[in-house]
Amino acid sequence: MGFRGTNYHGFQRQPNGITVQEVVETALSQLFNEPVTIQGCSRTDTGVHAKEYCFTMQTEKQLPERNFIRGACGYLPEDISIYRVEEMPPEFHARFSCKAKEYMYRIHNSESKNPFTTDLELLYRRKMDIPLMQEAAQHFVGTHDFATFCTNYTEKQNTIRTIHDITIEKQGNTVILLVKGNGFLYNMVRILVGTLLSVNEGRIAVSELDDLLASKNRVLAGITAQAHGLYLNRVFYE
Amino acid sequence: MGFRGTNYHGFQRQPNGITVQEVVETALSQLFNEPVTIQGCSRTDTGVHAKEYCFTMQTEKQLPERNFIRGACGYLPEDISIYRVEEMPPEFHARFSCKAKEYMYRIHNSESKNPFTTDLELLYRRKMDIPLMQEAAQHFVGTHDFATFCTNYTEKQNTIRTIHDITIEKQGNTVILLVKGNGFLYNMVRILVGTLLSVNEGRIAVSELDDLLASKNRVLAGITAQAHGLYLNRVFYE
């Protein structure tokens, strides 16, 4: 599944706003003519998009992939689409079987906004030093305690995560950051992006980053970069 | 300038709906604090986008490019953006000085819709035979009477145009058609695209295309492909 998160309060069903889960469950309940509950691979924040989002549902009914996709398309709104359907063994769980995730953050780096990607890329006008940002990003690769990079961190929480890889690439006016890891804390990618932009602006030095990680002090890191540049890009299973 | 045409009744100011021209004139009048009228390079249909649209305005006031762009950005809505500003000699005219234009038509060729390009690409589910469509497209290259490919054609009108080049390329699930010519009739690109899709579907044979051009009979051509896949992509001046 892919979705444009602009109009949703994230994936996870909640009482205070419309969510992707709720809309997909309603559509699939109509398609299957029975109540459908889905299990998603990840929570997502309000306004965050997904290029590749995996969920499971259970049913006794048989529906060929093509009919599932076409049928769901008829019930789903324009900003949610199902790309692929597969039958899985009962022990498969969209969230717990997931071994790694890749997030993408997209920045439109230009004096002028891009009218085609207003809700899809962060507009950032300053000059970007990509090699500097790449150098900074390497300090986050590996297994670290990412408490500094977590909104609402509490000491009870396990905040150790492994980042496998971060790449930053410029394609025309678009800067694409990819970060792959075994799991992510609340707002972690967005705070990492905000911190890399602080490095770009000279407000945090690359030499300070290891101390920043050790500090467990959210306020020392960069801002939480806006949600609309962020995408759950891929989910990896065994 | 670039604009996402979804919310506009085309570029050209008109009484029946909001247009890009009207919105840009209002924004620039605020920025310059004087009434601003602009001259566009081309009409565009409702829902059609522009990647590169050129217009002129006259003013005695001096405003550096960067301030123009930033200032206009503050007054313009999110779906219109000014990329570049240049001072031109008085004889330059956005429309009459234009030597050629390139249109782009984007097709999302997949069973599933793309939630990120709903208003930006035509969803087309059938298999596409790109080499066949390329072969068909070559029949339109050159100087022809395109009356067959014009909505509201009247015999008084000069319907001879030159198409310099048509290319059709597949990039992943996206098929991109580029057509460059010295000028285009009303709906011409959209009818050409509709006709190429008819060829793809076997409803018009490549061998019939020369007769189709000669017929001057709109109803024999394919449908007018939907507006939301079409972009004014480039405008060429001497």
Tab-separated table of C-alpha atoms in Angstrom:
chain	number	residue	atom	x	y	z
A	1	MET	CA	0.000	0.000	0.000
A	2	GLY	CA	1.054	3.620	-0.496
A	3	PHE	CA	-0.567	6.710	0.898
A	4	ARG	CA	-0.254	10.450	0.775
A	5	GLY	CA	-0.449	11.374	4.455
A	6	THR	CA	-1.457	15.028	4.043
A	7	ASN	CA	-5.077	14.540	5.022
A	8	TYR	CA	-4.582	11.955	7.781
A	9	HIS	CA	-3.720	11.933	11.459
A	10	GLY	CA	-1.209	9.196	10.744
A	11	PHE	CA	-1.802	5.528	10.129
A	12	GLN	CA	-2.959	4.320	13.531
A	13	ARG	CA	-6.657	4.487	14.363
A	14	GLN	CA	-7.363	7.138	17.029
A	15	PRO	CA	-10.370	8.987	18.375
A	16	ASN	CA	-9.279	12.536	17.489
A	17	GLY	CA	-9.026	12.508	13.742
A	18	ILE	CA	-9.337	10.551	10.547
A	19	THR	CA	-6.581	7.989	10.041
A	20	VAL	CA	-5.382	5.761	7.218
A	21	GLN	CA	-6.217	2.620	9.184
A	22	GLU	CA	-9.824	3.629	9.664
A	23	VAL	CA	-10.296	4.523	5.994
A	24	VAL	CA	-8.673	1.295	4.758
A	25	GLU	CA	-10.696	-0.811	7.196
A	26	THR	CA	-13.917	0.821	6.036
A	27	ALA	CA	-13.035	0.287	2.363
A	28	LEU	CA	-12.044	-3.368	2.842
A	29	SER	CA	-15.115	-4.073	4.974
A	30	GLN	CA	-17.207	-2.867	2.057
A	31	LEU	CA	-15.200	-4.896	-0.460
A	32	PHE	CA	-15.355	-8.101	1.601
A	33	ASN	CA	-18.831	-7.444	2.928
A	34	GLU	CA	-17.661	-8.369	6.426
A	35	PRO	CA	-15.901	-6.447	9.210
A	36	VAL	CA	-12.199	-6.136	8.401
A	37	THR	CA	-9.491	-5.169	10.894
A	38	ILE	CA	-5.951	-4.534	9.668
A	39	GLN	CA	-2.569	-4.731	11.407
A	40	GLY	CA	-0.109	-2.137	10.152
A	41	CYS	CA	3.691	-2.382	10.042
A	42	SER	CA	4.286	0.944	11.749
A	43	ARG	CA	2.703	4.009	13.267
A	44	THR	CA	3.185	7.157	11.234
A	45	ASP	CA	2.823	10.814	12.257
A	46	THR	CA	0.181	13.199	10.978
A	47	GLY	CA	1.088	14.308	7.450
A	48	VAL	CA	3.755	11.632	6.917
A	49	HIS	CA	3.511	9.623	3.684
A	50	ALA	CA	4.206	6.003	2.830
A	51	LYS	CA	5.625	4.722	-0.448
A	52	GLU	CA	5.515	1.132	0.737
A	53	TYR	CA	3.394	0.279	3.727
A	54	CYS	CA	2.587	-3.293	4.669
A	55	PHE	CA	-0.493	-4.465	6.552
A	56	THR	CA	-2.248	-7.757	7.179
A	57	MET	CA	-5.909	-8.721	7.364
A	58	GLN	CA	-7.638	-12.046	7.918
A	59	THR	CA	-10.493	-13.470	5.886
A	60	GLU	CA	-11.845	-16.825	4.827
A	61	LYS	CA	-12.849	-15.399	1.475
A	62	GLN	CA	-10.801	-15.956	-1.651
A	63	LEU	CA	-10.174	-12.930	-3.844
A	64	PRO	CA	-7.593	-12.923	-6.653
A	65	GLU	CA	-4.961	-10.161	-6.342
A	66	ARG	CA	-6.205	-8.220	-9.368
A	67	ASN	CA	-9.796	-8.162	-8.092
A	68	PHE	CA	-8.600	-7.173	-4.614
A	69	ILE	CA	-6.606	-4.249	-6.015
A	70	ARG	CA	-9.296	-3.062	-8.421
A	71	GLY	CA	-12.068	-3.548	-5.885
A	72	ALA	CA	-10.213	-1.756	-3.097
A	73	CYS	CA	-9.380	1.056	-5.512
A	74	GLY	CA	-13.105	1.621	-6.001
A	75	TYR	CA	-13.697	2.058	-2.273
A	76	LEU	CA	-10.496	3.876	-1.289
A	77	PRO	CA	-10.022	7.632	-1.665
A	78	GLU	CA	-7.505	9.017	-4.162
A	79	ASP	CA	-4.693	9.348	-1.624
A	80	ILE	CA	-4.503	5.668	-0.643
A	81	SER	CA	-3.659	2.835	-3.028
A	82	ILE	CA	-3.023	-0.889	-2.701
A	83	TYR	CA	-0.208	-2.134	-4.931
A	84	ARG	CA	0.223	-5.790	-4.101
A	85	VAL	CA	-1.580	-8.575	-2.226
A	86	GLU	CA	-0.055	-11.800	-0.935
A	87	GLU	CA	-1.230	-14.713	1.176
A	88	MET	CA	1.038	-15.106	4.192
A	89	PRO	CA	1.584	-17.872	6.770
A	90	PRO	CA	-0.346	-17.346	10.043
A	91	GLU	CA	2.820	-16.554	12.021
A	92	PHE	CA	3.560	-13.522	9.822
A	93	HIS	CA	2.915	-10.190	11.547
A	94	ALA	CA	3.219	-6.905	9.642
A	95	ARG	CA	4.867	-5.202	12.608
A	96	PHE	CA	6.701	-7.873	14.586
A	97	SER	CA	8.042	-9.774	11.576
A	98	CYS	CA	9.536	-6.561	10.202
A	99	LYS	CA	13.347	-6.684	10.345
A	100	ALA	CA	14.167	-3.197	9.140
A	101	LYS	CA	12.591	-0.046	7.761
A	102	GLU	CA	13.796	2.648	5.443
A	103	TYR	CA	12.563	6.208	5.700
A	104	MET	CA	12.994	8.840	3.035
A	105	TYR	CA	13.085	12.582	3.658
A	106	ARG	CA	12.647	14.866	0.637
A	107	ILE	CA	13.823	18.485	0.520
A	108	HIS	CA	13.154	20.958	-2.282
A	109	ASN	CA	16.295	23.094	-2.135
A	110	SER	CA	15.553	26.260	-4.032
A	111	GLU	CA	14.660	29.916	-3.703
A	112	SER	CA	11.250	29.138	-5.266
A	113	LYS	CA	8.740	26.630	-3.994
A	114	ASN	CA	7.814	23.712	-6.231
A	115	PRO	CA	4.048	23.934	-6.856
A	116	PHE	CA	3.904	20.199	-7.597
A	117	THR	CA	5.406	19.047	-4.287
A	118	THR	CA	4.090	21.531	-1.741
A	119	ASP	CA	2.851	18.793	0.612
A	120	LEU	CA	5.496	16.302	-0.464
A	121	GLU	CA	8.852	18.012	0.101
A	122	LEU	CA	10.275	20.437	2.639
A	123	LEU	CA	11.073	23.798	1.046
A	124	TYR	CA	14.581	24.752	2.207
A	125	ARG	CA	16.142	27.879	0.739
A	126	ARG	CA	19.661	27.902	2.192
A	127	LYS	CA	22.593	26.461	0.304
A	128	MET	CA	23.159	22.844	1.263
A	129	ASP	CA	26.603	21.381	1.886
A	130	ILE	CA	25.811	17.761	1.026
A	131	PRO	CA	29.295	16.327	1.766
A	132	LEU	CA	29.233	17.995	5.213
A	133	MET	CA	25.785	16.574	5.921
A	134	GLN	CA	26.919	13.143	4.738
A	135	GLU	CA	29.903	13.305	7.070
A	136	ALA	CA	27.633	14.308	9.957
A	137	ALA	CA	25.155	11.526	9.167
A	138	GLN	CA	27.833	8.869	9.542
A	139	HIS	CA	27.977	9.643	13.292
A	140	PHE	CA	24.474	8.219	13.635
A	141	VAL	CA	25.174	4.981	11.764
A	142	GLY	CA	25.589	1.977	14.055
A	143	THR	CA	24.000	0.979	17.360
A	144	HIS	CA	23.434	3.958	19.658
A	145	ASP	CA	21.181	5.182	22.389
A	146	PHE	CA	19.011	7.658	20.449
A	147	ALA	CA	17.258	9.207	23.488
A	148	THR	CA	18.435	12.659	22.331
A	149	PHE	CA	16.476	12.126	19.128
A	150	CYS	CA	13.150	11.170	20.616
A	151	THR	CA	10.123	13.283	21.459
A	152	ASN	CA	8.585	12.453	24.847
A	153	TYR	CA	11.528	10.291	25.937
A	154	THR	CA	11.075	8.635	29.327
A	155	GLU	CA	13.851	6.826	31.165
A	156	LYS	CA	11.865	3.600	31.263
A	157	GLN	CA	11.996	3.346	27.508
A	158	ASN	CA	14.566	1.321	25.594
A	159	THR	CA	16.010	3.926	23.265
A	160	ILE	CA	18.783	1.839	21.728
A	161	ARG	CA	18.409	1.408	17.997
A	162	THR	CA	20.644	0.425	15.093
A	163	ILE	CA	20.897	2.572	11.996
A	164	HIS	CA	22.284	0.500	9.145
A	165	ASP	CA	22.808	3.251	6.636
A	166	ILE	CA	22.141	6.919	5.855
A	167	THR	CA	22.587	8.365	2.382
A	168	ILE	CA	22.020	11.919	1.190
A	169	GLU	CA	21.794	12.637	-2.507
A	170	LYS	CA	21.017	15.677	-4.594
A	171	GLN	CA	19.013	15.202	-7.804
A	172	GLY	CA	18.434	18.587	-9.436
A	173	ASN	CA	16.765	20.772	-6.821
A	174	THR	CA	15.674	17.779	-4.753
A	175	VAL	CA	17.733	16.443	-1.854
A	176	ILE	CA	16.812	12.904	-0.820
A	177	LEU	CA	17.860	11.471	2.515
A	178	LEU	CA	17.430	7.732	3.064
A	179	VAL	CA	17.858	6.184	6.497
A	180	LYS	CA	17.567	2.470	7.117
A	181	GLY	CA	17.468	0.925	10.562
A	182	ASN	CA	16.048	-1.850	12.702
A	183	GLY	CA	13.580	0.498	14.382
A	184	PHE	CA	12.927	4.159	15.066
A	185	LEU	CA	11.815	6.165	18.093
A	186	TYR	CA	9.011	8.713	18.067
A	187	ASN	CA	10.022	11.576	15.691
A	188	MET	CA	13.560	10.148	15.457
A	189	VAL	CA	14.006	10.574	11.693
A	190	ARG	CA	12.570	14.068	11.723
A	191	ILE	CA	14.862	15.140	14.591
A	192	LEU	CA	17.864	13.574	12.817
A	193	VAL	CA	16.975	15.575	9.694
A	194	GLY	CA	16.529	18.763	11.740
A	195	THR	CA	19.929	18.149	13.327
A	196	LEU	CA	21.622	17.593	9.959
A	197	LEU	CA	20.115	20.891	8.779
A	198	SER	CA	21.525	22.548	11.923
A	199	VAL	CA	24.917	21.152	10.955
A	200	ASN	CA	24.438	22.561	7.458
A	201	GLU	CA	23.687	25.963	8.973
A	202	GLY	CA	26.759	25.849	11.237
A	203	ARG	CA	24.685	25.818	14.413
A	204	ILE	CA	25.903	22.358	15.426
A	205	ALA	CA	29.449	21.199	14.598
A	206	VAL	CA	30.162	17.687	13.351
A	207	SER	CA	32.593	17.333	16.255
A	208	GLU	CA	29.731	17.862	18.726
A	209	LEU	CA	27.562	15.030	17.426
A	210	ASP	CA	28.944	12.209	19.573
A	211	ASP	CA	28.444	14.316	22.708
A	212	LEU	CA	24.958	15.151	21.478
A	213	LEU	CA	24.110	11.440	21.250
A	214	ALA	CA	25.528	10.879	24.756
A	215	SER	CA	23.637	13.826	26.262
A	216	LYS	CA	20.146	12.263	26.062
A	217	ASN	CA	18.950	15.844	25.964
A	218	ARG	CA	16.407	16.480	23.245
A	219	VAL	CA	16.747	20.271	23.403
A	220	LEU	CA	20.380	20.167	22.284
A	221	ALA	CA	19.465	18.547	18.952
A	222	GLY	CA	17.976	20.309	15.915
A	223	ILE	CA	14.302	20.969	15.397
A	224	THR	CA	11.842	18.246	14.413
A	225	ALA	CA	11.794	18.664	10.623
A	226	GLN	CA	8.299	19.055	9.189
A	227	ALA	CA	6.257	15.905	8.657
A	228	HIS	CA	5.367	16.516	5.012
A	229	GLY	CA	8.887	15.717	3.760
A	230	LEU	CA	8.902	12.278	5.411
A	231	TYR	CA	8.006	8.927	3.834
A	232	LEU	CA	8.051	5.387	5.107
A	233	ASN	CA	9.913	4.204	2.021
A	234	ARG	CA	10.434	0.468	2.432
A	235	VAL	CA	9.816	-2.251	5.002
A	236	PHE	CA	12.023	-5.323	5.101
A	237	TYR	CA	11.000	-8.831	6.115
A	238	GLU	CA	13.049	-11.994	6.256
B	1	MET	CA	6.747	30.321	-13.508
B	2	GLY	CA	5.284	26.893	-12.827
B	3	PHE	CA	1.778	26.044	-11.753
B	4	ARG	CA	-0.302	23.070	-10.782
B	5	GLY	CA	-3.446	23.604	-12.844
B	6	THR	CA	-5.830	21.430	-10.824
B	7	ASN	CA	-7.664	24.311	-9.173
B	8	TYR	CA	-7.716	26.715	-12.114
B	9	HIS	CA	-9.845	27.300	-15.180
B	10	GLY	CA	-6.668	27.542	-17.216
B	11	PHE	CA	-4.225	30.428	-17.483
B	12	GLN	CA	-6.248	33.011	-19.347
B	13	ARG	CA	-8.426	35.403	-17.367
B	14	GLN	CA	-12.134	34.699	-17.898
B	15	PRO	CA	-15.406	35.599	-16.221
B	16	ASN	CA	-16.559	32.069	-15.306
B	17	GLY	CA	-13.892	30.811	-12.963
B	18	ILE	CA	-10.651	31.492	-11.179
B	19	THR	CA	-7.615	31.530	-13.464
B	20	VAL	CA	-3.852	31.571	-13.019
B	21	GLN	CA	-3.580	34.964	-14.716
B	22	GLU	CA	-5.998	36.589	-12.291
B	23	VAL	CA	-4.257	35.132	-9.238
B	24	VAL	CA	-0.783	36.124	-10.459
B	25	GLU	CA	-1.948	39.644	-11.349
B	26	THR	CA	-3.477	40.080	-7.900
B	27	ALA	CA	-0.292	38.838	-6.183
B	28	LEU	CA	2.026	41.026	-8.248
B	29	SER	CA	-0.226	44.061	-7.811
B	30	GLN	CA	0.159	43.596	-4.065
B	31	LEU	CA	3.915	43.095	-4.340
B	32	PHE	CA	4.434	46.147	-6.567
B	33	ASN	CA	1.735	48.205	-4.910
B	34	GLU	CA	0.423	49.211	-8.332
B	35	PRO	CA	-1.933	47.553	-10.835
B	36	VAL	CA	-0.072	44.798	-12.705
B	37	THR	CA	-1.262	43.180	-15.930
B	38	ILE	CA	0.611	40.172	-17.315
B	39	GLN	CA	0.919	38.758	-20.835
B	40	GLY	CA	1.178	34.967	-20.903
B	41	CYS	CA	2.939	32.777	-23.469
B	42	SER	CA	-0.035	30.498	-24.028
B	43	ARG	CA	-3.589	29.680	-23.095
B	44	THR	CA	-3.955	26.478	-21.126
B	45	ASP	CA	-7.048	24.350	-20.504
B	46	THR	CA	-8.716	23.837	-17.132
B	47	GLY	CA	-6.653	21.410	-15.052
B	48	VAL	CA	-3.559	21.575	-17.272
B	49	HIS	CA	-0.237	22.226	-15.522
B	50	ALA	CA	2.852	24.196	-16.482
B	51	LYS	CA	6.429	23.284	-15.629
B	52	GLU	CA	7.792	26.340	-17.400
B	53	TYR	CA	5.445	29.154	-18.220
B	54	CYS	CA	6.666	32.523	-19.364
B	55	PHE	CA	4.880	35.829	-18.891
B	56	THR	CA	5.771	39.499	-19.091
B	57	MET	CA	4.780	42.518	-17.032
B	58	GLN	CA	5.736	46.174	-17.209
B	59	THR	CA	6.842	48.339	-14.327
B	60	GLU	CA	9.051	51.337	-13.667
B	61	LYS	CA	10.039	49.905	-10.299
B	62	GLN	CA	13.329	48.130	-9.739
B	63	LEU	CA	13.211	44.868	-7.804
B	64	PRO	CA	16.158	42.432	-7.664
B	65	GLU	CA	15.292	38.903	-8.857
B	66	ARG	CA	15.627	37.359	-5.404
B	67	ASN	CA	13.275	39.891	-3.819
B	68	PHE	CA	10.820	39.469	-6.679
B	69	ILE	CA	10.756	35.688	-6.224
B	70	ARG	CA	10.565	35.771	-2.428
B	71	GLY	CA	8.024	38.566	-2.399
B	72	ALA	CA	5.779	36.959	-5.014
B	73	CYS	CA	6.019	33.672	-3.119
B	74	GLY	CA	4.499	35.384	-0.099
B	75	TYR	CA	1.463	36.564	-2.074
B	76	LEU	CA	0.981	33.553	-4.377
B	77	PRO	CA	-0.886	30.397	-3.352
B	78	GLU	CA	0.973	27.104	-2.962
B	79	ASP	CA	0.198	25.883	-6.473
B	80	ILE	CA	1.867	28.757	-8.348
B	81	SER	CA	5.569	29.597	-8.170
B	82	ILE	CA	7.898	32.025	-9.893
B	83	TYR	CA	11.312	30.533	-10.668
B	84	ARG	CA	13.172	33.174	-12.602
B	85	VAL	CA	12.907	36.877	-13.453
B	86	GLU	CA	14.634	38.692	-16.294
B	87	GLU	CA	14.531	42.165	-17.780
B	88	MET	CA	13.645	41.956	-21.462
B	89	PRO	CA	13.848	44.418	-24.383
B	90	PRO	CA	10.530	46.195	-25.124
B	91	GLU	CA	9.975	44.251	-28.372
B	92	PHE	CA	9.897	40.929	-26.493
B	93	HIS	CA	6.421	39.412	-26.251
B	94	ALA	CA	5.789	36.255	-24.205
B	95	ARG	CA	3.411	34.879	-26.814
B	96	PHE	CA	4.467	36.299	-30.170
B	97	SER	CA	8.216	35.968	-29.603
B	98	CYS	CA	7.785	32.295	-28.762
B	99	LYS	CA	9.308	30.094	-31.468
B	100	ALA	CA	8.299	26.667	-30.190
B	101	LYS	CA	6.642	24.935	-27.277
B	102	GLU	CA	7.045	21.541	-25.725
B	103	TYR	CA	4.171	19.768	-24.024
B	104	MET	CA	4.543	16.771	-21.745
B	105	TYR	CA	1.838	14.179	-21.122
B	106	ARG	CA	2.299	11.866	-18.117
B	107	ILE	CA	0.630	8.472	-17.775
B	108	HIS	CA	0.729	6.243	-14.702
B	109	ASN	CA	0.596	2.797	-16.288
B	110	SER	CA	-0.367	0.370	-13.564
B	111	GLU	CA	-3.209	-1.657	-12.096
B	112	SER	CA	-3.023	0.538	-8.954
B	113	LYS	CA	-3.366	4.270	-8.865
B	114	ASN	CA	-0.443	6.333	-7.598
B	115	PRO	CA	-1.677	8.297	-4.558
B	116	PHE	CA	1.058	10.899	-5.067
B	117	THR	CA	0.136	11.802	-8.650
B	118	THR	CA	-3.658	11.547	-8.752
B	119	ASP	CA	-4.071	15.001	-10.308
B	120	LEU	CA	-0.735	14.886	-12.097
B	121	GLU	CA	-0.806	11.746	-14.253
B	122	LEU	CA	-3.453	9.870	-16.212
B	123	LEU	CA	-4.108	6.429	-14.693
B	124	TYR	CA	-4.060	3.925	-17.559
B	125	ARG	CA	-4.351	0.242	-16.699
B	126	ARG	CA	-3.917	-1.502	-20.061
B	127	LYS	CA	-0.577	-2.802	-21.202
B	128	MET	CA	1.242	-0.212	-23.315
B	129	ASP	CA	3.111	-1.078	-26.476
B	130	ILE	CA	5.600	1.795	-26.431
B	131	PRO	CA	7.404	0.912	-29.719
B	132	LEU	CA	4.010	0.770	-31.504
B	133	MET	CA	3.010	4.140	-30.077
B	134	GLN	CA	6.402	5.593	-31.046
B	135	GLU	CA	5.931	4.333	-34.596
B	136	ALA	CA	2.429	5.855	-34.706
B	137	ALA	CA	3.674	9.174	-33.314
B	138	GLN	CA	6.141	9.582	-36.167
B	139	HIS	CA	3.190	10.038	-38.553
B	140	PHE	CA	2.422	13.341	-36.839
B	141	VAL	CA	5.961	14.722	-37.000
B	142	GLY	CA	6.427	17.334	-39.701
B	143	THR	CA	4.177	20.020	-41.155
B	144	HIS	CA	0.555	18.881	-41.447
B	145	ASP	CA	-2.966	20.185	-41.405
B	146	PHE	CA	-4.051	19.129	-37.914
B	147	ALA	CA	-7.773	19.975	-38.320
B	148	THR	CA	-8.641	16.373	-37.325
B	149	PHE	CA	-6.932	17.027	-33.999
B	150	CYS	CA	-8.694	20.210	-33.032
B	151	THR	CA	-11.801	20.789	-30.925
B	152	ASN	CA	-14.187	23.366	-32.428
B	153	TYR	CA	-12.416	23.437	-35.760
B	154	THR	CA	-13.834	25.946	-38.241
B	155	GLU	CA	-12.825	26.120	-41.892
B	156	LYS	CA	-11.714	29.718	-41.563
B	157	GLN	CA	-8.987	28.731	-39.179
B	158	ASN	CA	-5.407	28.029	-40.230
B	159	THR	CA	-4.861	24.537	-38.864
B	160	ILE	CA	-1.423	23.886	-40.328
B	161	ARG	CA	1.217	23.325	-37.687
B	162	THR	CA	4.681	21.818	-37.521
B	163	ILE	CA	5.563	19.175	-34.964
B	164	HIS	CA	9.323	18.998	-34.590
B	165	ASP	CA	9.530	15.911	-32.445
B	166	ILE	CA	7.527	13.410	-30.399
B	167	THR	CA	9.165	11.043	-27.914
B	168	ILE	CA	7.537	8.446	-25.686
B	169	GLU	CA	9.508	6.966	-22.827
B	170	LYS	CA	8.719	4.586	-20.001
B	171	GLN	CA	10.385	5.209	-16.611
B	172	GLY	CA	9.166	2.596	-14.148
B	173	ASN	CA	5.382	2.808	-14.143
B	174	THR	CA	5.391	6.278	-15.679
B	175	VAL	CA	5.090	6.866	-19.405
B	176	ILE	CA	6.181	10.316	-20.525
B	177	LEU	CA	5.246	11.721	-23.903
B	178	LEU	CA	7.007	14.882	-25.083
B	179	VAL	CA	5.821	16.777	-28.141
B	180	LYS	CA	7.558	19.851	-29.452
B	181	GLY	CA	6.141	22.053	-32.159
B	182	ASN	CA	5.826	25.586	-33.475
B	183	GLY	CA	2.257	25.883	-32.237
B	184	PHE	CA	-0.724	23.822	-31.191
B	185	LEU	CA	-4.460	23.937	-31.896
B	186	TYR	CA	-7.156	23.791	-29.229
B	187	ASN	CA	-6.906	20.372	-27.459
B	188	MET	CA	-4.432	19.175	-30.114
B	189	VAL	CA	-1.970	17.472	-27.760
B	190	ARG	CA	-4.738	15.810	-25.770
B	191	ILE	CA	-6.393	14.463	-28.946
B	192	LEU	CA	-3.009	13.242	-30.236
B	193	VAL	CA	-2.493	11.395	-26.946
B	194	GLY	CA	-6.018	9.951	-27.078
B	195	THR	CA	-5.341	8.781	-30.636
B	196	LEU	CA	-2.035	7.153	-29.677
B	197	LEU	CA	-3.881	5.313	-26.882
B	198	SER	CA	-6.454	4.167	-29.472
B	199	VAL	CA	-3.562	2.826	-31.539
B	200	ASN	CA	-2.262	1.052	-28.429
B	201	GLU	CA	-5.669	-0.532	-27.940
B	202	GLY	CA	-5.890	-1.671	-31.582
B	203	ARG	CA	-8.851	0.571	-32.345
B	204	ILE	CA	-6.912	2.663	-34.855
B	205	ALA	CA	-4.205	1.093	-37.025
B	206	VAL	CA	-0.913	2.852	-37.701
B	207	SER	CA	-1.661	2.455	-41.433
B	208	GLU	CA	-4.824	4.568	-41.010
B	209	LEU	CA	-3.084	7.592	-39.490
B	210	ASP	CA	-2.230	9.432	-42.704
B	211	ASP	CA	-5.856	9.137	-43.858
B	212	LEU	CA	-6.950	10.298	-40.425
B	213	LEU	CA	-4.847	13.461	-40.789
B	214	ALA	CA	-6.294	14.042	-44.268
B	215	SER	CA	-9.901	13.515	-43.163
B	216	LYS	CA	-10.207	16.744	-41.129
B	217	ASN	CA	-12.847	14.825	-39.212
B	218	ARG	CA	-12.440	15.108	-35.457
B	219	VAL	CA	-14.750	12.191	-34.665
B	220	LEU	CA	-12.452	9.703	-36.397
B	221	ALA	CA	-9.575	10.459	-34.009
B	222	GLY	CA	-9.207	9.173	-30.431
B	223	ILE	CA	-10.761	10.801	-27.391
B	224	THR	CA	-9.425	14.009	-25.867
B	225	ALA	CA	-7.117	12.605	-23.161
B	226	GLN	CA	-7.823	14.028	-19.708
B	227	ALA	CA	-6.351	17.424	-18.887
B	228	HIS	CA	-4.621	16.456	-15.647
B	229	GLY	CA	-1.848	14.496	-17.429
B	230	LEU	CA	-0.843	17.501	-19.568
B	231	TYR	CA	1.920	20.019	-18.874
B	232	LEU	CA	3.247	22.963	-20.804
B	233	ASN	CA	6.821	21.757	-20.325
B	234	ARG	CA	9.059	24.296	-22.081
B	235	VAL	CA	8.747	27.421	-24.169
B	236	PHE	CA	11.464	28.346	-26.624
B	237	TYR	CA	12.533	31.838	-27.649
B	238	GLU	CA	15.220	32.927	-30.048
